[in-house]
């Protein structure tokens, strides 16, 4: 499990590799606000395309999941490195970002399947560990950016992109040589395209998925734009960009810890209870975070709490689906869940920069509040469903 979490942490650093250096890319390529948003959205779109393709063909259930992870992490590293190597403007960079996202669809959902295959009684904790790795990996570009600020050997954004590609290649080697699937799920399955729709037709699985969709409405817009809000706040107060970058990484790091701890608690007191609490806290942070824009220290404190709550529930939606879905097609069920969830993120990622220009950071995150509301309603309905007893050893 340690090697799997390490591989996911290193490879998922590709996700925000370009987003973390958007201010530098905006200066070099004269990017509009909309084009800056597409630096993240193109990865989401690629991930959705890759995950849907994999789900329809049941790839992560028909082939060795560790090899799928290794292959995908390698190609993702290559496509990511192509941006500083070959891109002279945003057009080609967006193509490489799309391809990188498509490859990450072969890392994260199969990684969850592998983790679930090793865990049964403590599946929430185990998948929580994996989501913690995803969270830390997503924040890694901000740490690399802060650490590379003092170096002039290469432009900062080159260093961040090359650094994340090297990390992903290391992840591929770990997946290929050190990771195996466990005994608690079927090893392979026959092709069955109908499994791609079961997550929406089976009621308990559908409710777990709608909880996830509410969570995703909020998550990636928060991850993409809270670091920018922190940078704006820190600059206005006279603090350095390095300090803002470290604060942004702190938000992700806090989320990693929160995800792991929430997994432990969810196995003991129930998935629906933990997810509802996390959604309530993160929804409150959506409401109040912008009010502290001119007070960077208080803003950082709120964002750290938000960083914990916004991701604490994520693993539990995936754990729930792995417990409610047909055990032969858990990989496909997770691919469908993540692909539709990431498709939804495109809406808030596109709307957020538009609203920033109109209402500013003070009010923009009100856009995200419907997500936690939908998630809480879905989780309460799932808790009352008889089949929810299949989750968390009966703890619902």
XYZ file of C-alpha atoms in Angstrom:
396
model
C 0.000 0.000 0.000
C 2.896 2.340 0.736
C 4.369 1.826 -2.741
C 0.976 2.376 -4.382
C 0.389 5.599 -2.442
C 3.888 6.790 -3.358
C 3.309 6.057 -7.046
C 0.018 7.960 -7.035
C 1.561 10.909 -5.177
C 4.413 11.215 -7.670
C 2.385 10.697 -10.845
C -0.551 12.918 -9.891
C 1.853 15.854 -9.548
C 1.314 16.154 -13.313
C -2.252 17.370 -12.760
C -1.544 20.943 -11.663
C 1.966 21.156 -13.126
C 0.979 23.882 -15.604
C -1.776 25.375 -13.448
C 0.733 26.122 -10.674
C 2.772 28.293 -13.033
C -0.136 29.972 -14.826
C 0.971 33.467 -13.661
C 4.336 32.899 -15.376
C 2.702 31.419 -18.489
C 0.243 34.320 -18.600
C 3.143 36.776 -18.732
C 5.125 34.799 -21.311
C 2.227 33.905 -23.612
C -0.159 36.829 -22.840
C -2.910 34.470 -21.699
C -6.444 35.741 -21.178
C -8.302 34.779 -18.003
C -10.300 32.223 -19.975
C -7.155 30.679 -21.455
C -5.622 30.449 -17.994
C -8.640 28.417 -16.899
C -8.183 26.098 -19.870
C -4.721 25.173 -18.604
C -6.545 23.210 -15.916
C -9.715 22.393 -17.830
C -7.827 20.689 -20.652
C -6.461 18.162 -18.151
C -9.953 17.543 -16.776
C -11.297 17.033 -20.292
C -8.486 14.628 -21.141
C -9.112 12.712 -17.930
C -12.821 12.419 -18.728
C -12.098 11.166 -22.249
C -9.536 8.658 -21.001
C -11.727 7.424 -18.151
C -14.813 6.997 -20.353
C -12.770 5.147 -22.977
C -11.382 2.856 -20.289
C -14.798 2.338 -18.669
C -16.559 1.421 -21.911
C -13.840 -1.136 -22.732
C -13.483 -2.313 -19.073
C -9.706 -1.843 -19.446
C -8.837 -1.719 -15.743
C -10.808 -4.938 -15.149
C -9.483 -6.846 -18.182
C -5.776 -6.036 -17.857
C -3.227 -5.937 -15.042
C -3.983 -2.730 -13.133
C -0.346 -2.152 -12.012
C 0.811 -2.352 -15.635
C -1.925 0.048 -16.701
C -0.689 2.492 -14.042
C 2.955 2.117 -15.140
C 2.141 2.594 -18.832
C -0.079 5.616 -18.172
C 2.373 7.325 -15.797
C 5.150 6.974 -18.375
C 3.163 8.503 -21.226
C 1.813 11.212 -18.926
C 5.376 12.196 -18.003
C 6.345 12.395 -21.672
C 3.360 14.529 -22.699
C 3.903 16.855 -19.731
C 7.585 17.362 -20.607
C 6.631 18.163 -24.205
C 5.235 21.534 -23.074
C 8.588 23.150 -22.141
C 10.326 21.197 -24.912
C 8.082 22.087 -27.847
C 5.308 24.557 -26.932
C 5.775 28.169 -27.986
C 2.220 29.172 -27.147
C -0.950 27.964 -25.461
C -2.427 26.057 -28.400
C 0.040 23.161 -28.416
C 0.313 23.294 -24.621
C -3.417 22.627 -24.328
C -3.076 19.561 -26.565
C -0.294 18.177 -24.379
C -2.312 18.977 -21.253
C -5.285 17.079 -22.691
C -3.106 14.051 -23.435
C -1.583 14.229 -19.961
C -5.067 14.181 -18.439
C -6.053 11.187 -20.553
C -3.056 9.290 -19.209
C -3.869 10.190 -15.607
C -7.179 8.361 -16.103
C -4.994 5.258 -16.265
C -3.368 6.063 -12.923
C -5.930 7.175 -10.364
C -9.013 4.927 -10.911
C -6.919 1.748 -11.432
C -4.923 2.800 -8.378
C -8.145 2.874 -6.344
C -9.022 -0.591 -7.620
C -5.616 -1.932 -6.569
C -5.961 -0.369 -3.130
C -9.472 -1.783 -2.699
C -8.159 -5.223 -3.672
C -5.884 -5.219 -0.611
C -8.456 -3.923 1.891
C -11.834 -5.057 3.137
C -12.570 -4.163 6.759
C -10.560 -0.929 6.557
C -11.243 0.041 2.955
C -12.151 3.623 3.859
C -8.787 4.137 5.531
C -6.900 2.534 2.644
C -8.583 4.529 -0.100
C -8.285 7.564 2.166
C -4.530 6.993 2.124
C -4.623 6.918 -1.673
C -6.653 10.131 -1.901
C -4.233 11.705 0.574
C -1.468 10.799 -1.880
C -3.508 12.300 -4.737
C -3.979 15.490 -2.725
C -0.305 15.855 -1.840
C 0.643 15.062 -5.423
C -1.756 17.703 -6.720
C -0.100 20.253 -4.446
C 3.443 19.181 -5.305
C 3.839 21.643 -8.229
C 3.240 24.525 -5.809
C 6.045 23.209 -3.588
C 8.350 22.765 -6.593
C 7.492 26.293 -7.678
C 8.404 27.694 -4.254
C 11.663 25.719 -4.167
C 12.663 26.679 -7.710
C 12.089 30.403 -7.185
C 15.733 30.963 -6.197
C 17.170 29.083 -9.190
C 17.873 30.753 -12.521
C 19.221 27.720 -14.393
C 15.915 27.395 -16.260
C 12.695 29.423 -16.280
C 10.630 28.567 -13.216
C 7.813 26.992 -15.186
C 10.274 24.745 -17.047
C 11.656 23.509 -13.735
C 8.192 22.697 -12.403
C 7.104 20.808 -15.512
C 10.340 18.848 -15.842
C 10.332 18.097 -12.123
C 6.815 16.663 -12.186
C 7.648 14.562 -15.264
C 10.632 13.031 -13.471
C 8.393 12.253 -10.509
C 5.888 10.503 -12.772
C 8.615 8.361 -14.361
C 9.685 7.258 -10.881
C 6.033 6.407 -10.181
C 5.901 4.267 -13.330
C 8.935 2.277 -12.197
C 7.380 1.735 -8.764
C 4.120 0.517 -10.323
C 5.890 -1.845 -12.706
C 8.258 -3.497 -10.240
C 6.800 -3.087 -6.749
C 2.979 -3.121 -6.990
C 0.623 -6.097 -7.286
C -3.147 -6.493 -7.125
C -4.584 -7.987 -3.936
C -6.986 -10.880 -3.227
C -10.263 -9.112 -2.429
C -11.457 -8.345 -5.959
C -11.682 -10.422 -9.104
C -8.444 -10.387 -11.076
C -9.951 -10.049 -14.563
C -13.413 -9.832 -16.118
C -15.079 -10.371 -19.478
C -15.957 -7.367 -21.608
C -19.458 -6.079 -20.770
C -20.291 -2.575 -22.000
C -23.455 -2.496 -19.842
C -21.288 -2.161 -16.743
C -20.480 1.387 -17.863
C -24.060 2.454 -17.007
C -24.670 0.431 -13.836
C -23.459 3.270 -11.607
C -26.456 5.356 -12.707
C -29.123 2.628 -12.829
C -28.479 0.933 -9.480
C -30.006 3.191 -6.781
C -27.465 2.884 -3.928
C -24.532 3.231 -6.319
C -26.257 6.175 -7.988
C -26.679 7.951 -4.645
C -23.003 7.385 -3.805
C -22.113 8.798 -7.210
C -24.321 11.861 -6.771
C -22.632 12.523 -3.450
C -19.350 12.400 -5.356
C -20.676 14.711 -8.060
C -21.616 17.327 -5.453
C -18.126 17.008 -3.987
C -16.507 17.423 -7.408
C -18.594 20.509 -8.231
C -16.603 22.207 -5.498
C -13.223 20.456 -5.347
C -11.252 21.341 -8.461
C -12.457 24.925 -8.718
C -11.305 25.320 -5.117
C -7.948 23.638 -5.787
C -7.357 25.671 -8.949
C -8.343 29.135 -7.675
C -7.649 29.205 -3.932
C -3.871 29.295 -4.626
C -4.493 32.269 -6.926
C -6.589 33.969 -4.244
C -3.807 33.390 -1.710
C -1.273 34.878 -4.138
C -3.435 37.977 -4.647
C -3.923 38.358 -0.895
C -0.241 37.851 -0.058
C 0.973 40.258 -2.747
C -1.447 42.960 -1.593
C -0.092 42.618 1.950
C 3.530 42.779 0.782
C 4.387 39.108 1.301
C 6.519 37.168 -1.184
C 5.246 34.830 -3.884
C 7.268 32.067 -2.214
C 5.248 32.518 0.981
C 2.025 32.337 -1.020
C 3.235 29.171 -2.757
C 4.065 27.520 0.552
C 0.648 28.502 1.910
C -0.990 26.955 -1.154
C 0.967 23.731 -0.685
C -0.083 23.789 2.970
C -3.730 23.703 1.871
C -3.069 20.524 -0.107
C -0.939 18.992 2.655
C -3.683 19.617 5.215
C -6.116 17.943 2.853
C -3.896 14.882 2.602
C -3.904 14.464 6.370
C -7.650 15.066 6.509
C -8.358 12.453 3.858
C -6.429 9.755 5.716
C -7.976 10.561 9.112
C -11.480 10.750 7.629
C -10.955 7.274 6.181
C -10.145 5.876 9.620
C -13.202 7.526 11.178
C -15.513 6.518 8.315
C -14.672 2.837 8.797
C -15.729 3.204 12.442
C -18.726 5.547 12.411
C -19.941 5.340 8.820
C -19.253 6.766 5.370
C -22.476 8.748 5.068
C -21.905 10.488 8.405
C -18.297 11.515 7.660
C -19.094 12.695 4.136
C -22.034 14.789 5.341
C -19.914 16.486 8.012
C -17.094 17.213 5.553
C -19.509 18.618 2.977
C -21.089 20.856 5.606
C -17.733 22.295 6.675
C -16.491 22.838 3.121
C -19.776 24.469 2.126
C -19.385 26.897 5.032
C -15.858 27.728 3.858
C -17.230 28.473 0.380
C -19.446 31.040 2.053
C -16.857 32.834 4.196
C -13.389 32.429 2.610
C -13.601 35.458 0.330
C -14.477 37.728 3.235
C -10.871 37.420 4.480
C -9.195 38.408 1.196
C -7.542 41.458 2.778
C -6.341 39.515 5.833
C -3.885 36.911 4.479
C -3.176 35.196 7.798
C -6.862 34.664 8.589
C -7.479 33.718 4.963
C -4.763 31.085 5.198
C -6.335 29.635 8.345
C -9.749 29.378 6.675
C -8.197 27.844 3.563
C -6.345 25.248 5.638
C -9.633 24.176 7.219
C -11.239 24.209 3.778
C -8.350 22.166 2.409
C -9.071 19.459 4.981
C -12.843 19.407 4.515
C -12.970 19.674 0.724
C -11.120 16.379 0.200
C -11.897 14.488 3.429
C -15.004 12.938 1.885
C -13.583 12.026 -1.524
C -12.213 8.589 -0.676
C -15.444 7.601 1.036
C -17.503 8.051 -2.132
C -15.066 5.794 -3.963
C -14.980 3.274 -1.117
C -18.789 3.225 -1.124
C -18.924 2.486 -4.851
C -16.320 -0.275 -4.479
C -18.533 -1.860 -1.792
C -21.848 -1.429 -3.617
C -20.804 -2.313 -7.185
C -20.355 -5.783 -8.725
C -16.954 -6.943 -7.411
C -15.948 -8.144 -10.899
C -16.323 -4.644 -12.337
C -15.171 -2.364 -9.539
C -12.543 -0.825 -11.820
C -15.191 0.086 -14.386
C -17.518 1.488 -11.694
C -14.737 3.725 -10.387
C -13.831 4.838 -13.920
C -17.449 5.868 -14.537
C -17.658 7.685 -11.206
C -14.478 9.656 -11.752
C -15.101 10.415 -15.429
C -18.545 11.918 -14.802
C -17.316 13.735 -11.705
C -14.409 15.294 -13.561
C -16.699 16.207 -16.453
C -18.763 18.218 -13.971
C -15.670 20.106 -12.813
C -15.430 21.720 -16.242
C -18.514 23.793 -15.431
C -17.161 25.386 -12.258
C -13.634 25.694 -13.634
C -15.019 27.687 -16.568
C -17.447 29.811 -14.549
C -15.086 30.681 -11.690
C -12.684 32.983 -13.626
C -15.629 34.659 -15.349
C -17.206 35.441 -11.979
C -13.869 36.561 -10.508
C -13.787 39.306 -13.132
C -17.358 40.322 -12.241
C -17.632 39.936 -8.449
C -14.056 39.314 -7.288
C -12.676 36.687 -4.944
C -14.895 37.993 -2.136
C -18.012 36.347 -3.571
C -16.952 33.977 -6.333
C -16.936 30.820 -4.215
C -20.667 31.124 -3.533
C -20.878 29.393 -6.918
C -19.624 26.195 -5.287
C -22.165 25.932 -2.444
C -24.771 23.888 -4.420
C -22.258 21.029 -4.617
C -22.091 20.341 -0.872
C -25.882 20.700 -0.605
C -26.514 18.062 -3.293
C -23.869 15.838 -1.723
C -25.395 15.984 1.757
C -28.907 15.208 0.464
C -27.574 12.219 -1.512
C -25.678 10.848 1.476
C -28.671 11.118 3.801
C -30.811 9.261 1.263
C -28.140 6.578 0.912
C -27.966 6.171 4.681
C -31.673 5.269 4.699
C -31.284 2.698 1.909
C -31.171 -0.919 3.194
C -28.195 -1.787 0.989
C -26.074 0.882 2.651
C -25.340 -1.795 5.267
C -22.859 -3.206 2.731
C -20.627 -0.208 3.442
C -17.996 0.041 6.179
C -18.826 -3.367 7.688
C -22.408 -2.286 8.325
C -21.592 1.211 9.589
C -23.265 2.782 6.547
